[in-house]
């Protein structure tokens, strides 16, 4: 699993030696809490992080075999205690054990239980329990390798799910090694949850026939629960790994480590500002292979660009980009040829693609590592000539976007490196502007006719900005841009004139880059229904709008898709999520809703099968190379859990006849999945019988403030770790891209300067997941766009902003949770702290005025003013609106 540990340790150690942080009030360890990182001294947090894996004998290699004939059942493990019977210490070097009896080195622990080992009255788990492991009350990551075979719930009489029968749990102890309670308060539930249990990855299976070795995250729950928090006063833990149900379980390679989520964004990013980088280290997205770093002096040099004879639009875009960036170096004269060329004195030749000049050096440029990889390229220097060779014309353009980032204008040089590069995910997306269309504006009775016209005029004025965004995203190798189906409103079949102009104009901008970036269209034909509507409550007028069996309804969908496809959109996404009616009160039991459909189809899966295949047949007959994506109603594991078995049946029926070319969308274990492991991925893949395409909702997950939000909503003390520039930041397994469909959708909204920063880090992640480091990625984009000093000022502004958010959120939550018997009084200290932060925040904003980006400053000011106003209001008034829901 990606934890980014080694680099961050170096970084945090550097900070601990060079920090300029203001001294904080002296705190004793009795006040330490995972709910507020600042409660624990910075140096103590750094020291805990540097310890890496805290689990001794984590792979069970150390121990003593006792009396055994063949299978190793009589043994002692160092640092672990055997609990119960039926436990083996496997050894892959012995003939009696097969090679997959362990996953890391040669040893593992195997637990086997049959029906006779299970007591319905007093069932105790068999397994192993660790010795005491010293911790502090912070946040930890917990991972382990697991293999399972034929695992059933302990109480099969009740036909229950596995629940806690794959028994992975943590015991908490205070400094006297006295057992602490298992509960930890979760504000979203407004009660304690069992924070000890960490086997949730398998809890919602009815049974597990086979789960091959896979790395899972030990966890209690999904987002918005903050996984990994130790309870207050916790000084020691013990880890238990075992089985209560029937079946066989293997465990290996246990890791329990202090996480990055004990440090603020400033603490994590600030050290990079003191580090000297070679420009090739700062490329976004990070190339796969970088070698032979060097410097090329460009002072008083002349540049010659050699293009292929049959130049494509991709190479024309590459040339424009090269010209633009050379002009920034003060180089306005550029010789451009498309034939073999004899190099002159003081010339630097830049060769793009497989032109005649390249052919003389072709035997010295190894392209084997990019062969067959779409969008791949090589950059190599030979005889002081620079070659940029793509597997295809798109690769030629992407090579250029990388190469220009190696220029150092200030020092008149190129920080050059030879590069071999290709993406992990072939499809990397952004989203176009979110808007209210003309129909919505014209039906807004709160606006006068003049105000409506002004709103519509303002809407169309945003087209040019959307077109400019294509330049930005193409540069960072984002190659897909979607509309949002929510903008089409309940009258989705009439998207309006703006929709057509948006796809026309943005499509033209994409065409300037050849096929390096394309528009994509999404539509939800159930949008006119309410969210998760009960079928019985639908009016006849709503039912009549859309029917799967109706040719007219199918044509309505085609008409919307046609607008985009006629303007060179290359992907259609049919969204059948959130608004599909369900039967009765059972969320997830989706049902047909028209008499016509009920006569023609067995169920919703059958109807959607027909709809998808109908649309795909039409698309394939009229357009070339169009990708089809489907977002089903149970698009996350948690929705499958809600469905009480109907989702499994839905997928069985859907996938039995749907085209294998259709990508099926998944948001992970929950709507905003900040963590993925092999249990999550394999489970959903087994339902859809293919690799899922991720729809990612995490860029805003941590800083959401509303009812379904992140840290400010449920962990206000943790809000200090949020960032307005939040880099893409999830936990994921090794070889992540190989486990998934090769397109990845990030759902943030590409418009806006803050979102552009976040999307650049997503580009970094989706191109090279293995090398991706969130904090470094954020530094790279801020540095490249605003320079070192301004970038640091932005991070410092963010630090104060979220300190104020934290104070405000604590007060807001205190007011919301008060009762008649227990009235909340705002602490005077909170008011004084908040007022001081308001002044400091305004000063930090004044420090940003040297930044040459009015739009960014405007966005930051809007956020700052809104939060200051919210704080000033809440210290004198009730924070709830008339409905009792949170103000966000």
mmCIF file of N, CA, C and O in Angstrom, residues 576 588 590 603-606 608-609 630-641 643 645-658 660 663-667 683-690 692:
data_model
loop_
_atom_site.group_PDB
_atom_site.id
_atom_site.type_symbol
_atom_site.label_atom_id
_atom_site.label_comp_id
_atom_site.label_asym_id
_atom_site.label_seq_id
_atom_site.Cartn_x
_atom_site.Cartn_y
_atom_site.Cartn_z
ATOM 1 N N UNK A 576 -26.707 5.841 -14.595
ATOM 2 C CA UNK A 576 -27.947 5.246 -14.104
ATOM 3 C C UNK A 576 -27.850 5.145 -12.589
ATOM 4 O O UNK A 576 -28.086 4.093 -11.990
ATOM 5 N N UNK A 588 -31.868 0.492 -2.658
ATOM 6 C CA UNK A 588 -31.034 -0.446 -3.396
ATOM 7 C C UNK A 588 -31.822 -1.505 -4.134
ATOM 8 O O UNK A 588 -31.290 -2.176 -5.003
ATOM 9 N N UNK A 590 -33.828 -1.693 -6.743
ATOM 10 C CA UNK A 590 -34.282 -0.864 -7.855
ATOM 11 C C UNK A 590 -35.316 -1.605 -8.690
ATOM 12 O O UNK A 590 -35.255 -2.833 -8.849
ATOM 13 N N UNK A 603 -36.702 -7.153 -15.150
ATOM 14 C CA UNK A 603 -36.286 -6.300 -14.039
ATOM 15 C C UNK A 603 -35.485 -5.120 -14.582
ATOM 16 O O UNK A 603 -35.310 -4.985 -15.800
ATOM 17 N N UNK A 604 -34.980 -4.276 -13.700
ATOM 18 C CA UNK A 604 -34.232 -3.087 -14.110
ATOM 19 C C UNK A 604 -32.951 -3.469 -14.852
ATOM 20 O O UNK A 604 -32.571 -2.828 -15.839
ATOM 21 N N UNK A 605 -32.277 -4.513 -14.405
ATOM 22 C CA UNK A 605 -31.043 -4.931 -15.071
ATOM 23 C C UNK A 605 -31.312 -5.313 -16.522
ATOM 24 O O UNK A 605 -30.554 -4.947 -17.433
ATOM 25 N N UNK A 606 -32.401 -6.033 -16.739
ATOM 26 C CA UNK A 606 -32.797 -6.417 -18.099
ATOM 27 C C UNK A 606 -33.074 -5.172 -18.946
ATOM 28 O O UNK A 606 -32.624 -5.063 -20.095
ATOM 29 N N UNK A 608 -31.975 -2.059 -18.441
ATOM 30 C CA UNK A 608 -30.761 -1.275 -18.679
ATOM 31 C C UNK A 608 -29.833 -1.989 -19.650
ATOM 32 O O UNK A 608 -29.103 -1.338 -20.406
ATOM 33 N N UNK A 609 -29.856 -3.302 -19.653
ATOM 34 C CA UNK A 609 -29.128 -4.066 -20.656
ATOM 35 C C UNK A 609 -29.589 -3.660 -22.050
ATOM 36 O O UNK A 609 -28.778 -3.392 -22.941
ATOM 37 N N UNK A 630 -20.647 3.216 -18.173
ATOM 38 C CA UNK A 630 -21.926 3.092 -17.480
ATOM 39 C C UNK A 630 -21.721 3.220 -15.981
ATOM 40 O O UNK A 630 -20.903 2.509 -15.388
ATOM 41 N N UNK A 631 -22.472 4.120 -15.374
ATOM 42 C CA UNK A 631 -22.466 4.226 -13.910
ATOM 43 C C UNK A 631 -23.744 3.581 -13.391
ATOM 44 O O UNK A 631 -24.835 4.131 -13.564
ATOM 45 N N UNK A 632 -23.657 2.408 -12.786
ATOM 46 C CA UNK A 632 -24.862 1.713 -12.300
ATOM 47 C C UNK A 632 -25.347 2.305 -10.982
ATOM 48 O O UNK A 632 -24.619 3.053 -10.314
ATOM 49 N N UNK A 633 -26.549 1.963 -10.596
ATOM 50 C CA UNK A 633 -27.091 2.482 -9.334
ATOM 51 C C UNK A 633 -26.276 2.020 -8.125
ATOM 52 O O UNK A 633 -25.923 2.828 -7.262
ATOM 53 N N UNK A 634 -25.904 0.739 -8.006
ATOM 54 C CA UNK A 634 -25.027 0.335 -6.898
ATOM 55 C C UNK A 634 -23.554 0.516 -7.295
ATOM 56 O O UNK A 634 -22.845 -0.431 -7.602
ATOM 57 N N UNK A 635 -23.114 1.771 -7.294
ATOM 58 C CA UNK A 635 -21.782 2.089 -7.821
ATOM 59 C C UNK A 635 -20.704 2.119 -6.751
ATOM 60 O O UNK A 635 -19.599 2.585 -6.988
ATOM 61 N N UNK A 636 -20.999 1.603 -5.574
ATOM 62 C CA UNK A 636 -20.001 1.509 -4.508
ATOM 63 C C UNK A 636 -20.344 0.331 -3.624
ATOM 64 O O UNK A 636 -21.494 -0.117 -3.580
ATOM 65 N N UNK A 637 -19.363 -0.175 -2.926
ATOM 66 C CA UNK A 637 -19.576 -1.368 -2.114
ATOM 67 C C UNK A 637 -20.624 -1.150 -1.028
ATOM 68 O O UNK A 637 -21.394 -2.048 -0.698
ATOM 69 N N UNK A 638 -20.656 0.043 -0.463
ATOM 70 C CA UNK A 638 -21.610 0.316 0.613
ATOM 71 C C UNK A 638 -23.048 0.250 0.105
ATOM 72 O O UNK A 638 -23.943 -0.192 0.823
ATOM 73 N N UNK A 639 -23.289 0.671 -1.145
ATOM 74 C CA UNK A 639 -24.628 0.558 -1.717
ATOM 75 C C UNK A 639 -25.004 -0.909 -1.932
ATOM 76 O O UNK A 639 -26.170 -1.280 -1.819
ATOM 77 N N UNK A 640 -24.015 -1.715 -2.271
ATOM 78 C CA UNK A 640 -24.263 -3.154 -2.374
ATOM 79 C C UNK A 640 -24.710 -3.693 -1.017
ATOM 80 O O UNK A 640 -25.651 -4.486 -0.914
ATOM 81 N N UNK A 641 -24.061 -3.221 0.039
ATOM 82 C CA UNK A 641 -24.404 -3.671 1.390
ATOM 83 C C UNK A 641 -25.831 -3.284 1.771
ATOM 84 O O UNK A 641 -26.543 -4.048 2.418
ATOM 85 N N UNK A 643 -28.344 -3.061 -0.092
ATOM 86 C CA UNK A 643 -29.367 -3.643 -0.960
ATOM 87 C C UNK A 643 -29.922 -4.973 -0.475
ATOM 88 O O UNK A 643 -30.868 -5.494 -1.062
ATOM 89 N N UNK A 645 -28.829 -7.960 -0.800
ATOM 90 C CA UNK A 645 -28.722 -9.042 -1.770
ATOM 91 C C UNK A 645 -29.214 -8.696 -3.159
ATOM 92 O O UNK A 645 -28.874 -9.387 -4.130
ATOM 93 N N UNK A 646 -30.012 -7.645 -3.297
ATOM 94 C CA UNK A 646 -30.566 -7.331 -4.621
ATOM 95 C C UNK A 646 -29.497 -6.801 -5.573
ATOM 96 O O UNK A 646 -29.601 -6.980 -6.790
ATOM 97 N N UNK A 647 -28.462 -6.130 -5.049
ATOM 98 C CA UNK A 647 -27.409 -5.593 -5.925
ATOM 99 C C UNK A 647 -26.622 -6.721 -6.574
ATOM 100 O O UNK A 647 -26.272 -6.645 -7.762
ATOM 101 N N UNK A 648 -26.339 -7.771 -5.814
ATOM 102 C CA UNK A 648 -25.630 -8.910 -6.392
ATOM 103 C C UNK A 648 -26.446 -9.520 -7.537
ATOM 104 O O UNK A 648 -25.899 -9.872 -8.595
ATOM 105 N N UNK A 649 -27.760 -9.630 -7.327
ATOM 106 C CA UNK A 649 -28.626 -10.160 -8.385
ATOM 107 C C UNK A 649 -28.686 -9.204 -9.574
ATOM 108 O O UNK A 649 -28.694 -9.632 -10.733
ATOM 109 N N UNK A 650 -28.713 -7.911 -9.284
ATOM 110 C CA UNK A 650 -28.720 -6.897 -10.357
ATOM 111 C C UNK A 650 -27.495 -7.045 -11.241
ATOM 112 O O UNK A 650 -27.607 -7.081 -12.473
ATOM 113 N N UNK A 651 -26.322 -7.144 -10.643
ATOM 114 C CA UNK A 651 -25.093 -7.263 -11.432
ATOM 115 C C UNK A 651 -25.041 -8.594 -12.189
ATOM 116 O O UNK A 651 -24.547 -8.651 -13.318
ATOM 117 N N UNK A 652 -25.542 -9.652 -11.578
ATOM 118 C CA UNK A 652 -25.567 -10.940 -12.272
ATOM 119 C C UNK A 652 -26.362 -10.832 -13.569
ATOM 120 O O UNK A 652 -25.932 -11.293 -14.631
ATOM 121 N N UNK A 653 -27.519 -10.183 -13.496
ATOM 122 C CA UNK A 653 -28.371 -10.051 -14.677
ATOM 123 C C UNK A 653 -27.825 -9.019 -15.663
ATOM 124 O O UNK A 653 -27.926 -9.205 -16.879
ATOM 125 N N UNK A 654 -27.245 -7.941 -15.140
ATOM 126 C CA UNK A 654 -26.740 -6.886 -16.017
ATOM 127 C C UNK A 654 -25.549 -7.369 -16.832
ATOM 128 O O UNK A 654 -25.478 -7.165 -18.048
ATOM 129 N N UNK A 655 -24.611 -8.018 -16.168
ATOM 130 C CA UNK A 655 -23.361 -8.370 -16.838
ATOM 131 C C UNK A 655 -23.485 -9.603 -17.730
ATOM 132 O O UNK A 655 -22.586 -9.887 -18.512
ATOM 133 N N UNK A 656 -24.594 -10.313 -17.627
ATOM 134 C CA UNK A 656 -24.733 -11.536 -18.420
ATOM 135 C C UNK A 656 -24.904 -11.245 -19.902
ATOM 136 O O UNK A 656 -24.572 -12.093 -20.740
ATOM 137 N N UNK A 657 -25.396 -10.041 -20.244
ATOM 138 C CA UNK A 657 -25.659 -9.735 -21.652
ATOM 139 C C UNK A 657 -25.105 -8.394 -22.113
ATOM 140 O O UNK A 657 -25.202 -8.075 -23.294
ATOM 141 N N UNK A 658 -24.563 -7.611 -21.228
ATOM 142 C CA UNK A 658 -24.073 -6.295 -21.634
ATOM 143 C C UNK A 658 -22.772 -6.434 -22.424
ATOM 144 O O UNK A 658 -22.000 -7.373 -22.202
ATOM 145 N N UNK A 660 -19.097 -6.313 -23.563
ATOM 146 C CA UNK A 660 -17.867 -6.359 -22.772
ATOM 147 C C UNK A 660 -17.039 -5.096 -22.953
ATOM 148 O O UNK A 660 -16.099 -4.848 -22.188
ATOM 149 N N UNK A 663 -17.380 0.082 -20.004
ATOM 150 C CA UNK A 663 -16.684 0.235 -18.725
ATOM 151 C C UNK A 663 -17.714 0.531 -17.636
ATOM 152 O O UNK A 663 -18.587 1.389 -17.818
ATOM 153 N N UNK A 664 -17.619 -0.172 -16.525
ATOM 154 C CA UNK A 664 -18.566 0.021 -15.426
ATOM 155 C C UNK A 664 -17.885 0.777 -14.294
ATOM 156 O O UNK A 664 -16.790 0.438 -13.860
ATOM 157 N N UNK A 665 -18.573 1.795 -13.829
ATOM 158 C CA UNK A 665 -17.991 2.782 -12.905
ATOM 159 C C UNK A 665 -18.179 2.375 -11.452
ATOM 160 O O UNK A 665 -19.180 1.753 -11.076
ATOM 161 N N UNK A 666 -17.210 2.773 -10.642
ATOM 162 C CA UNK A 666 -17.176 2.418 -9.213
ATOM 163 C C UNK A 666 -16.508 3.554 -8.447
ATOM 164 O O UNK A 666 -15.483 4.086 -8.871
ATOM 165 N N UNK A 667 -17.083 3.935 -7.315
ATOM 166 C CA UNK A 667 -16.465 4.986 -6.498
ATOM 167 C C UNK A 667 -15.674 4.428 -5.322
ATOM 168 O O UNK A 667 -15.160 5.193 -4.510
ATOM 169 N N UNK A 683 -13.753 -7.441 -4.597
ATOM 170 C CA UNK A 683 -15.174 -7.661 -4.332
ATOM 171 C C UNK A 683 -16.030 -7.075 -5.451
ATOM 172 O O UNK A 683 -16.883 -7.756 -6.023
ATOM 173 N N UNK A 684 -15.808 -5.806 -5.789
ATOM 174 C CA UNK A 684 -16.633 -5.174 -6.824
ATOM 175 C C UNK A 684 -16.347 -5.784 -8.195
ATOM 176 O O UNK A 684 -17.263 -5.973 -9.001
ATOM 177 N N UNK A 685 -15.088 -6.112 -8.450
ATOM 178 C CA UNK A 685 -14.736 -6.740 -9.727
ATOM 179 C C UNK A 685 -15.468 -8.061 -9.906
ATOM 180 O O UNK A 685 -15.851 -8.426 -11.027
ATOM 181 N N UNK A 686 -15.675 -8.778 -8.814
ATOM 182 C CA UNK A 686 -16.371 -10.062 -8.911
ATOM 183 C C UNK A 686 -17.834 -9.874 -9.288
ATOM 184 O O UNK A 686 -18.433 -10.735 -9.936
ATOM 185 N N UNK A 687 -18.425 -8.732 -8.904
ATOM 186 C CA UNK A 687 -19.811 -8.461 -9.259
ATOM 187 C C UNK A 687 -19.951 -8.117 -10.740
ATOM 188 O O UNK A 687 -20.851 -8.592 -11.420
ATOM 189 N N UNK A 688 -19.058 -7.241 -11.230
ATOM 190 C CA UNK A 688 -19.210 -6.728 -12.595
ATOM 191 C C UNK A 688 -18.457 -7.570 -13.621
ATOM 192 O O UNK A 688 -18.557 -7.330 -14.820
ATOM 193 N N UNK A 689 -17.674 -8.540 -13.125
ATOM 194 C CA UNK A 689 -16.925 -9.469 -13.991
ATOM 195 C C UNK A 689 -15.956 -8.748 -14.935
ATOM 196 O O UNK A 689 -15.728 -9.166 -16.072
ATOM 197 N N UNK A 690 -15.411 -7.655 -14.449
ATOM 198 C CA UNK A 690 -14.407 -6.896 -15.207
ATOM 199 C C UNK A 690 -13.705 -5.953 -14.234
ATOM 200 O O UNK A 690 -14.057 -5.880 -13.054
ATOM 201 N N UNK A 692 -13.162 -2.465 -12.657
ATOM 202 C CA UNK A 692 -13.992 -1.251 -12.569
ATOM 203 C C UNK A 692 -13.233 0.009 -12.957
ATOM 204 O O UNK A 692 -12.016 0.104 -12.793
#
